[in-house]
Short mmCIF file of N, CA and C in Angstrom, two decimals:
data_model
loop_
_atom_site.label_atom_id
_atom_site.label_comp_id
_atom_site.label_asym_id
_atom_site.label_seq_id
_atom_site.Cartn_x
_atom_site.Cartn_y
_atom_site.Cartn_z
N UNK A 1 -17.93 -14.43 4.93
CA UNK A 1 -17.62 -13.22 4.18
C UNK A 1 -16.12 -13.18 3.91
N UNK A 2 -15.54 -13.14 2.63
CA UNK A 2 -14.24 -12.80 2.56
C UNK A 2 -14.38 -11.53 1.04
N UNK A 3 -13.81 -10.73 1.59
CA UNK A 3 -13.83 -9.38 0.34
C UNK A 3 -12.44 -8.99 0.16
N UNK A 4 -12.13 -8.44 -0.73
CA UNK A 4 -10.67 -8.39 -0.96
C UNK A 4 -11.06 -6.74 -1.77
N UNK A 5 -10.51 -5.76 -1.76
CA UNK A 5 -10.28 -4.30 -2.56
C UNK A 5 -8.62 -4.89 -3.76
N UNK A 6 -9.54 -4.18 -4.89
CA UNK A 6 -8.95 -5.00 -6.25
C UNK A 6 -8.36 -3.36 -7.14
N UNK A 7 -7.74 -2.56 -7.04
CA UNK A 7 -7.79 -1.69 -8.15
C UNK A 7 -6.63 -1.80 -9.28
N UNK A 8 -6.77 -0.58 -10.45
CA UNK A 8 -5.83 -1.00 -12.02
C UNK A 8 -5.79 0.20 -11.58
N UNK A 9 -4.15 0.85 -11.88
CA UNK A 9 -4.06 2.19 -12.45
C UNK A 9 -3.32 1.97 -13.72
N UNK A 10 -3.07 3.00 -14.39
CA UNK A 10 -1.97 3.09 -15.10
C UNK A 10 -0.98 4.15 -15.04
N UNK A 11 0.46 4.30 -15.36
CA UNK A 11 1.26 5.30 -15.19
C UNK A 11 2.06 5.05 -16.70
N UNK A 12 2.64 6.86 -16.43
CA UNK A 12 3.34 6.96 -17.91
C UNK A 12 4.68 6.86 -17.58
N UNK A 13 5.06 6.68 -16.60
CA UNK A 13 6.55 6.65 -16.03
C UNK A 13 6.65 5.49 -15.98
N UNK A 14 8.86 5.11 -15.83
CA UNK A 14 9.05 3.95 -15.80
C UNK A 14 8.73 3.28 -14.58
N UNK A 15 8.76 1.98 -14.72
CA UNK A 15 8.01 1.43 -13.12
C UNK A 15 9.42 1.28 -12.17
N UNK A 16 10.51 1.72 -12.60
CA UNK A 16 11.26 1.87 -11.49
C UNK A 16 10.98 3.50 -10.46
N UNK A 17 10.52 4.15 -11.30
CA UNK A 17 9.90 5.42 -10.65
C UNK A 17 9.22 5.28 -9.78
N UNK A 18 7.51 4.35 -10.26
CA UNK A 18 7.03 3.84 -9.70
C UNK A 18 7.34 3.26 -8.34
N UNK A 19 7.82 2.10 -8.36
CA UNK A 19 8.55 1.29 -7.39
C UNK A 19 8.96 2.26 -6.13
N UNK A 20 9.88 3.18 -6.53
CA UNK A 20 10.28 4.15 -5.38
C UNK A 20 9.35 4.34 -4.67
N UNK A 21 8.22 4.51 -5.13
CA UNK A 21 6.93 5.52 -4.15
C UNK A 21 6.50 4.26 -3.47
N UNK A 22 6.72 2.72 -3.96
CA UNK A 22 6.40 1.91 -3.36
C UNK A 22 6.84 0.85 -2.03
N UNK A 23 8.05 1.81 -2.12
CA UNK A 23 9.01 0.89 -1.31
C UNK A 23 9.94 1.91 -0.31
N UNK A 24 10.55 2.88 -0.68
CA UNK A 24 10.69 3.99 0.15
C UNK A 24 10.44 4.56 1.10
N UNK A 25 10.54 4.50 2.76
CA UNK A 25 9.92 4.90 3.71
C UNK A 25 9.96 6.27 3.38
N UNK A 26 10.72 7.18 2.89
CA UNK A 26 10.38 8.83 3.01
C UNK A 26 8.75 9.09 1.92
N UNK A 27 9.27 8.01 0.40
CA UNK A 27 7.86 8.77 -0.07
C UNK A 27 6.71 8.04 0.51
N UNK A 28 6.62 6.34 0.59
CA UNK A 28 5.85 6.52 1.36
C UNK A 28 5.02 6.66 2.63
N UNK A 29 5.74 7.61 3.20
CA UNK A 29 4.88 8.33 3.89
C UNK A 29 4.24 9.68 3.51
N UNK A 30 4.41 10.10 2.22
CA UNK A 30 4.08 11.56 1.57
C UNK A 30 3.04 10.68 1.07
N UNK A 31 2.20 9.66 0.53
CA UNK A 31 1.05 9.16 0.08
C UNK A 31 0.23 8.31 0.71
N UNK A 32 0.72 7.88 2.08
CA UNK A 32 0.18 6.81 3.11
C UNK A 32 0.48 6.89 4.09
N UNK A 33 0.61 6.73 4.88
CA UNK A 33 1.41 6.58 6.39
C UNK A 33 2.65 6.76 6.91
N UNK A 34 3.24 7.29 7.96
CA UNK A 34 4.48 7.37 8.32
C UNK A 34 4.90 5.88 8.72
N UNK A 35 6.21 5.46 8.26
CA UNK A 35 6.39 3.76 8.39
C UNK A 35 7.80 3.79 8.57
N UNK A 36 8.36 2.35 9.04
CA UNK A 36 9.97 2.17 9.34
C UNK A 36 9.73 0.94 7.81
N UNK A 37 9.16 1.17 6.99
CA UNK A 37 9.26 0.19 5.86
C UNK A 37 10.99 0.08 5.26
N UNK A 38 11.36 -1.33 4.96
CA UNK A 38 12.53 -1.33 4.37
C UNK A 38 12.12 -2.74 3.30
N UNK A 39 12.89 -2.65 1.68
CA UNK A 39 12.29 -3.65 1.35
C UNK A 39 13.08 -4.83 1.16
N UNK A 40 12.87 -5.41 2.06
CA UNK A 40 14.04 -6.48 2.61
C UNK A 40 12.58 -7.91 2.84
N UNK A 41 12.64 -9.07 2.40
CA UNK A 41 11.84 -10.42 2.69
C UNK A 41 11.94 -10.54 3.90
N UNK A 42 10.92 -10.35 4.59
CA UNK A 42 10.87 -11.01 6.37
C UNK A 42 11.08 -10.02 6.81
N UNK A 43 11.01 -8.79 6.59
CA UNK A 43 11.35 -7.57 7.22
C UNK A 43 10.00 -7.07 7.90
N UNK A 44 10.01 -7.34 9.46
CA UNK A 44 8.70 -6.55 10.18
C UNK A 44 8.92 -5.09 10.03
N UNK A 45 7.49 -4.64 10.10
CA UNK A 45 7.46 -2.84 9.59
C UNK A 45 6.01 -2.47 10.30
N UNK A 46 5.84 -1.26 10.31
CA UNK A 46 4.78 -0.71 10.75
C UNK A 46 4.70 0.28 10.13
N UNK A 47 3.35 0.55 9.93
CA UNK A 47 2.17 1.84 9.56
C UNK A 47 2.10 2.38 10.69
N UNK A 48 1.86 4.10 10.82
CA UNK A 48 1.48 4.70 11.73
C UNK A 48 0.58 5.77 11.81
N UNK A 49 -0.91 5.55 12.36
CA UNK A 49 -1.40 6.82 12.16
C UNK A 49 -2.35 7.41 13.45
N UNK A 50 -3.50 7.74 13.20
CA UNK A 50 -4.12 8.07 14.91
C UNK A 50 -5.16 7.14 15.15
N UNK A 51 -4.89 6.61 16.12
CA UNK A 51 -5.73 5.68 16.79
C UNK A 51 -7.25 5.51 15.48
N UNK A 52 -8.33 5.28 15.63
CA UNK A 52 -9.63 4.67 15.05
C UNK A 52 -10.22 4.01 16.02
N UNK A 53 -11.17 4.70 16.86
CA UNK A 53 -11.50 4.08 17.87
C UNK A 53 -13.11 3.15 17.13
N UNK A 54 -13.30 3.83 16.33
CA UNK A 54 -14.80 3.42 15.78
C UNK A 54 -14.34 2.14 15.30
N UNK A 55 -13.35 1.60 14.87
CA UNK A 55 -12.61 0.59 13.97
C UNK A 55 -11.95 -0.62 14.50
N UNK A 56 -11.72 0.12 15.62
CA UNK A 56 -11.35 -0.87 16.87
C UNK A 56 -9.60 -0.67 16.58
N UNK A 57 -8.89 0.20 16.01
CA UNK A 57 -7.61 0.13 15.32
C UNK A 57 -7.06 0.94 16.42
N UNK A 58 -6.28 0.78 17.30
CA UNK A 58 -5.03 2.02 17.54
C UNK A 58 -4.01 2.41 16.49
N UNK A 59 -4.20 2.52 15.48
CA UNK A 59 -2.92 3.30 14.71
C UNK A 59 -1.95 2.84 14.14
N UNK A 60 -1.82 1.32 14.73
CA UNK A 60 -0.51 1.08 14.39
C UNK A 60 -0.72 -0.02 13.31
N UNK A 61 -0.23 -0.05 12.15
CA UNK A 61 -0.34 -1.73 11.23
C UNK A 61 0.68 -2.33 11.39
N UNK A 62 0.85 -3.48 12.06
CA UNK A 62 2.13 -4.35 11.78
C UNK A 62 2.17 -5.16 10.85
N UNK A 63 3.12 -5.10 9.83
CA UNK A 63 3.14 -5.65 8.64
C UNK A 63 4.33 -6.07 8.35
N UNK A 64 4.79 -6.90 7.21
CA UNK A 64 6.05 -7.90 7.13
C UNK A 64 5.89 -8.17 6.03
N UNK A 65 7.09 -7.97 4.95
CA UNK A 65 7.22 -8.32 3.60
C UNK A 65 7.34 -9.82 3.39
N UNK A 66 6.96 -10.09 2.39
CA UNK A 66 6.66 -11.80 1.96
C UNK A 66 6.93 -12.03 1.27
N UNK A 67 6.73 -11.17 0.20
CA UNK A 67 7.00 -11.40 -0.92
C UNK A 67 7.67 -9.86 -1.98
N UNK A 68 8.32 -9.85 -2.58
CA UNK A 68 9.53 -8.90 -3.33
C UNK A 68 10.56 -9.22 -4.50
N UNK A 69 9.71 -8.76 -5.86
CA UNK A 69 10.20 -8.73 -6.90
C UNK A 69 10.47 -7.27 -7.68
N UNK A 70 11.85 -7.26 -7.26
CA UNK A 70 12.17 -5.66 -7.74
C UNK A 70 11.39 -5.30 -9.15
N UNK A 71 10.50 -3.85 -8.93
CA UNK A 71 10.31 -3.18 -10.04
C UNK A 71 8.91 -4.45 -10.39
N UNK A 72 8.53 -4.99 -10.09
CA UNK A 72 7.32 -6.41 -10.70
C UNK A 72 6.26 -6.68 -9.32
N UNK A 73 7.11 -6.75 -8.25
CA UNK A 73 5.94 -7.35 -7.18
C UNK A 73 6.32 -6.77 -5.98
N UNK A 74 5.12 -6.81 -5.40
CA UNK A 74 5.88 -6.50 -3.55
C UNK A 74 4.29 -6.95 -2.52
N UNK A 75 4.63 -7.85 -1.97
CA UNK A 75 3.47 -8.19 -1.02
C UNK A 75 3.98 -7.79 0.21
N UNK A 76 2.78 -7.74 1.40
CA UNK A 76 3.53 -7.51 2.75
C UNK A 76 2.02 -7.70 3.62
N UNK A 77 1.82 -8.41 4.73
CA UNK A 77 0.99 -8.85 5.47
C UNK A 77 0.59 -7.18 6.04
N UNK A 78 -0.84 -7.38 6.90
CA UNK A 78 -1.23 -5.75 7.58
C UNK A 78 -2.02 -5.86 8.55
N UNK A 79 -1.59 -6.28 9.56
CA UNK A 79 -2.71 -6.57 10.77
C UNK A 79 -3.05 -5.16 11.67
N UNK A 80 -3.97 -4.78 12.18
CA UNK A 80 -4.54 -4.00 12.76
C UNK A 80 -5.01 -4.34 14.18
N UNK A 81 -5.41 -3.64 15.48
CA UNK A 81 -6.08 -4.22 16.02
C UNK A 81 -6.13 -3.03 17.26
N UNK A 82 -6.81 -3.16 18.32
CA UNK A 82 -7.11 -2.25 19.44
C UNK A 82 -5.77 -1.95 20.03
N UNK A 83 -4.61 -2.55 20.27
CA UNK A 83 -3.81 -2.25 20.95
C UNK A 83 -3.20 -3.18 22.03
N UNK A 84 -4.50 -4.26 22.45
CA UNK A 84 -4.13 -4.90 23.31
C UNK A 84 -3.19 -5.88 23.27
N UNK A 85 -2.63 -6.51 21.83
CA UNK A 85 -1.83 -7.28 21.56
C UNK A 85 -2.52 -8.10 20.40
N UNK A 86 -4.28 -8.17 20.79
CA UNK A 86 -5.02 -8.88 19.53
C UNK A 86 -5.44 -8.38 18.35
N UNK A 87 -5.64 -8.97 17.51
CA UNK A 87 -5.42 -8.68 16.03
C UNK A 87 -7.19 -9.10 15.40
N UNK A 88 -7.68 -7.79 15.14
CA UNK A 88 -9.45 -7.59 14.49
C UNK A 88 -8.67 -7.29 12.90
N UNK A 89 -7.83 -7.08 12.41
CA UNK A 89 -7.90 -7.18 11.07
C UNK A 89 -6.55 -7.75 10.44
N UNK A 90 -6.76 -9.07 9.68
CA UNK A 90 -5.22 -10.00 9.65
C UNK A 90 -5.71 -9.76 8.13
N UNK A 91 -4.79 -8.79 6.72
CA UNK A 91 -4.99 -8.75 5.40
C UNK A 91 -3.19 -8.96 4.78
N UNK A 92 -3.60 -9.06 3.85
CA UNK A 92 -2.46 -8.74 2.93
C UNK A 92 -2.59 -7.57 1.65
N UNK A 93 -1.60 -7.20 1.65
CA UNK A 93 -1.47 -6.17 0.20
C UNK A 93 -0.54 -7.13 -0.61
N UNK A 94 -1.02 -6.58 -2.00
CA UNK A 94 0.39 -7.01 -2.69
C UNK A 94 -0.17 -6.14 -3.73
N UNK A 95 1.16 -5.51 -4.20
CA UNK A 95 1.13 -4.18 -5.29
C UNK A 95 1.78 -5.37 -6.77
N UNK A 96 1.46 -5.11 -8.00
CA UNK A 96 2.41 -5.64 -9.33
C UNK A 96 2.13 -4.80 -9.79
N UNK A 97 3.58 -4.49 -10.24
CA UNK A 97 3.21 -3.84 -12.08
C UNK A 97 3.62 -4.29 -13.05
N UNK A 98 3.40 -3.87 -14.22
CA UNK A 98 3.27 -4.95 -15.54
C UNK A 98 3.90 -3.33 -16.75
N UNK A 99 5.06 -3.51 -16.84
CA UNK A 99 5.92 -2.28 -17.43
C UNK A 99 5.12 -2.72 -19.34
N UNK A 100 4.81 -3.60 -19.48
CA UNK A 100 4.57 -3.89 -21.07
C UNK A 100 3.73 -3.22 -20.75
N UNK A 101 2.04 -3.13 -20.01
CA UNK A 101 1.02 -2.30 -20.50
C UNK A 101 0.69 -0.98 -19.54
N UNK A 102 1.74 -0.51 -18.73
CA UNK A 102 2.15 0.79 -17.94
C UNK A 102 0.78 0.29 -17.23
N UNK A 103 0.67 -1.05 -16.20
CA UNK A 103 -0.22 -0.91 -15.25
C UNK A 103 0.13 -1.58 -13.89
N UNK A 104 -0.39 -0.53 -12.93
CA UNK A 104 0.46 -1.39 -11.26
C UNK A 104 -1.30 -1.45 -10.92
N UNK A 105 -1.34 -2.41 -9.95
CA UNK A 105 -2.40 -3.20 -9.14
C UNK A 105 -2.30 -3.36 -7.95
N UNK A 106 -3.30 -3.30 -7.34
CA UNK A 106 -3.56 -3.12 -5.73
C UNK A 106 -4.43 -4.02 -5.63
N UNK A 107 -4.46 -5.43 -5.03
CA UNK A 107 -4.95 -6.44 -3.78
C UNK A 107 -4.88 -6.25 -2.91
N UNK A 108 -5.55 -6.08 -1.90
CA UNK A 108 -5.61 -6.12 -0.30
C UNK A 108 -6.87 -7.26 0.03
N UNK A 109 -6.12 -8.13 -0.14
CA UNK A 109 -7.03 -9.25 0.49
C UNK A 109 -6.77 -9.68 2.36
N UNK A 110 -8.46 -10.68 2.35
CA UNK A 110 -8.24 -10.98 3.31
C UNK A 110 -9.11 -10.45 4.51
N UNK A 111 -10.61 -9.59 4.01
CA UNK A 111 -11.28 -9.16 4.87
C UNK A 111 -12.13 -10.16 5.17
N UNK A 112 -12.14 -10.97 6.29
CA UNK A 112 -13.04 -11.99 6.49
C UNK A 112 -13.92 -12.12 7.69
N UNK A 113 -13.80 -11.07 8.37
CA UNK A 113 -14.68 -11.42 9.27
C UNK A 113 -15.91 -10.03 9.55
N UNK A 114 -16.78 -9.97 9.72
CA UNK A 114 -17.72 -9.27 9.81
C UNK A 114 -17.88 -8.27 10.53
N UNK A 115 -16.91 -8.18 11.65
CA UNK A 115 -16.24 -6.48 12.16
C UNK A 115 -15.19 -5.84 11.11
N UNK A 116 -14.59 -6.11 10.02
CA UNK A 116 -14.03 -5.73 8.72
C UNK A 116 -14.32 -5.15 8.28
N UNK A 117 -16.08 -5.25 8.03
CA UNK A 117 -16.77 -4.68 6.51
C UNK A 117 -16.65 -3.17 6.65
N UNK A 118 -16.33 -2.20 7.83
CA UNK A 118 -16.47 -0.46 8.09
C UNK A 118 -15.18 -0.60 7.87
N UNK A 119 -14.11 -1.21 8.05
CA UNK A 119 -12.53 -1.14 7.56
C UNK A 119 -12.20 -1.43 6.13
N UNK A 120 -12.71 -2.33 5.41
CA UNK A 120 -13.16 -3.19 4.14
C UNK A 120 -13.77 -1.70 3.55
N UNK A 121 -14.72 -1.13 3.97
CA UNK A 121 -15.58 0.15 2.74
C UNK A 121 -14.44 1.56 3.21
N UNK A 122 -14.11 1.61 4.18
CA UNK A 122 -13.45 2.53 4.22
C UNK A 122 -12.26 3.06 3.49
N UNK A 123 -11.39 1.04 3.26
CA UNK A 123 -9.92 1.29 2.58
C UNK A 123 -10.41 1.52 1.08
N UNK A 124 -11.32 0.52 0.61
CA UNK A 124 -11.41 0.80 -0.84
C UNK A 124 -11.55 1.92 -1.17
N UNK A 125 -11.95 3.36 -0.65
CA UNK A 125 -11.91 4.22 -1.21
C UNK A 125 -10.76 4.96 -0.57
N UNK A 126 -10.05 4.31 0.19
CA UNK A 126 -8.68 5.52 0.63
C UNK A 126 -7.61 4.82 0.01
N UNK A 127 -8.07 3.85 -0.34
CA UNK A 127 -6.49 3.12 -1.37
C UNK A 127 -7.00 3.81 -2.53
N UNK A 128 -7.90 4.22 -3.10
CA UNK A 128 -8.24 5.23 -4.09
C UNK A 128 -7.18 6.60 -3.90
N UNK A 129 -8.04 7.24 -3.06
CA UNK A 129 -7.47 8.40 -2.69
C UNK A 129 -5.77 8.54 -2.31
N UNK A 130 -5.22 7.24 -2.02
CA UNK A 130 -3.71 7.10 -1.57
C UNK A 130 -2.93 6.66 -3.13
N UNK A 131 -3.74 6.28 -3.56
CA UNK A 131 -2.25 5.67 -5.33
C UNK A 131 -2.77 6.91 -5.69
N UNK A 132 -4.10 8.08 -6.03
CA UNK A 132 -4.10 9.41 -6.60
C UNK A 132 -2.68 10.09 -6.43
N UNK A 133 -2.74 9.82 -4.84
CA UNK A 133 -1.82 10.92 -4.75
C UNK A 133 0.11 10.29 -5.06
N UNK A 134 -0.20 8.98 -5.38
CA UNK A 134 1.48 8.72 -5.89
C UNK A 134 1.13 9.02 -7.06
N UNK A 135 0.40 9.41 -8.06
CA UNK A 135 0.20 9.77 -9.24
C UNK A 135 0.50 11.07 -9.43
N UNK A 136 -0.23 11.83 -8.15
CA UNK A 136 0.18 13.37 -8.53
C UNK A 136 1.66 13.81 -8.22
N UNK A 137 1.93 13.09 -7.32
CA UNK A 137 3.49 12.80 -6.95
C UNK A 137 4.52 12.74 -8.26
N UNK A 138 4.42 11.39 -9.47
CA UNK A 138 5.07 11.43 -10.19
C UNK A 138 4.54 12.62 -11.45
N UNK A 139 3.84 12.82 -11.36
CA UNK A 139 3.61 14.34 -12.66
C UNK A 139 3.71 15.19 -12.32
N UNK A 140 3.85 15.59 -10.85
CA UNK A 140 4.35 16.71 -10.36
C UNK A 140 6.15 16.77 -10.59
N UNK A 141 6.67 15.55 -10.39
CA UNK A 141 8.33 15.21 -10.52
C UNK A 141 8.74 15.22 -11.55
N UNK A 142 7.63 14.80 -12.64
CA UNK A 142 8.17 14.94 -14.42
C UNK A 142 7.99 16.18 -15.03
N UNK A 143 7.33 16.92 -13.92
CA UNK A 143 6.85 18.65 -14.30
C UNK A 143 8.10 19.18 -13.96
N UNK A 144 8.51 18.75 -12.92
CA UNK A 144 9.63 19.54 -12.87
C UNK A 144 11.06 19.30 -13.00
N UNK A 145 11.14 17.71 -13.65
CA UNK A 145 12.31 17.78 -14.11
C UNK A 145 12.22 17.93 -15.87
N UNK A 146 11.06 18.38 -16.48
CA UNK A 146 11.35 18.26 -17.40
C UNK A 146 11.31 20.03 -17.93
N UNK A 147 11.11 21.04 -16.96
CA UNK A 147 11.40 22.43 -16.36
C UNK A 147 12.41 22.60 -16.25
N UNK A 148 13.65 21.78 -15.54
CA UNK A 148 14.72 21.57 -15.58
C UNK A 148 15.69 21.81 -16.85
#
């Protein structure tokens, strides 16, 4: 079994706007997780949230940028696991956006093993529910600077 969560959005803002929500530890943690993210190549980072005992997850994602193309790309590894030091979920993300047709993309590959698939159905619809809300984020910010 290997499954990977694939989504397209589109945005009307520039993708350096974008980018911010993508790389920013303050915003994102207003659309995902509280994190020490910095976007630096080789930079270890962590996700933080409450344990998942059903999931086998304590809370924490340790993750590490790989790859980083300002405003175009940003990959970063995302392992999960009980706590004990071993690792039940080894994925990658990698976000692009493409400023010619106002569209950023979400890969999270890398679900391969068969304790995954309740982590695997779960993200695809909360990586849904998590770029919504960098969406409502930037039209809420163009609402009000253009109020301004």
């Amino acid at each position: 079994m290997t499954k990977s969560i694939n989504h397209q959005f589109f945005f009307s803002h520039k993708p350096e706007v974008v980018w911010e929500y993508l790389t920013n530890a303050e915003l994102m943690a207003l659309w995902l997780m509280k994190n020490d993210f910095e976007p630096v190549i080789g930079r270890d980072f962590q996700f933080r949230t409450k344990p998942i005992p059903s999931l086998n997850i304590d809370g924490i994602m340790q993750c590490r940028v790989l790859e980083l193309v300002p405003f175009k790309k940003l990959c970063y590894s995302w392992q999960a696991g009980p706590g004990d030091g071993s690792v039940s979920l080894d994925t990658k993300v990698l976000w692009t956006l493409r400023e010619t047709d106002k569209e950023f993309t979400l890969l999270h590959s890398g679900f391969t093993e068969i304790e995954n698939l309740a982590i695997y159905n779960g993200m695809t619809e909360g990586w849904v529910q998590n770029i919504n809300k960098i969406i409502a984020h930037l039209n809420a910010a163009s609402q009000e600077a253009s109020s301004n």
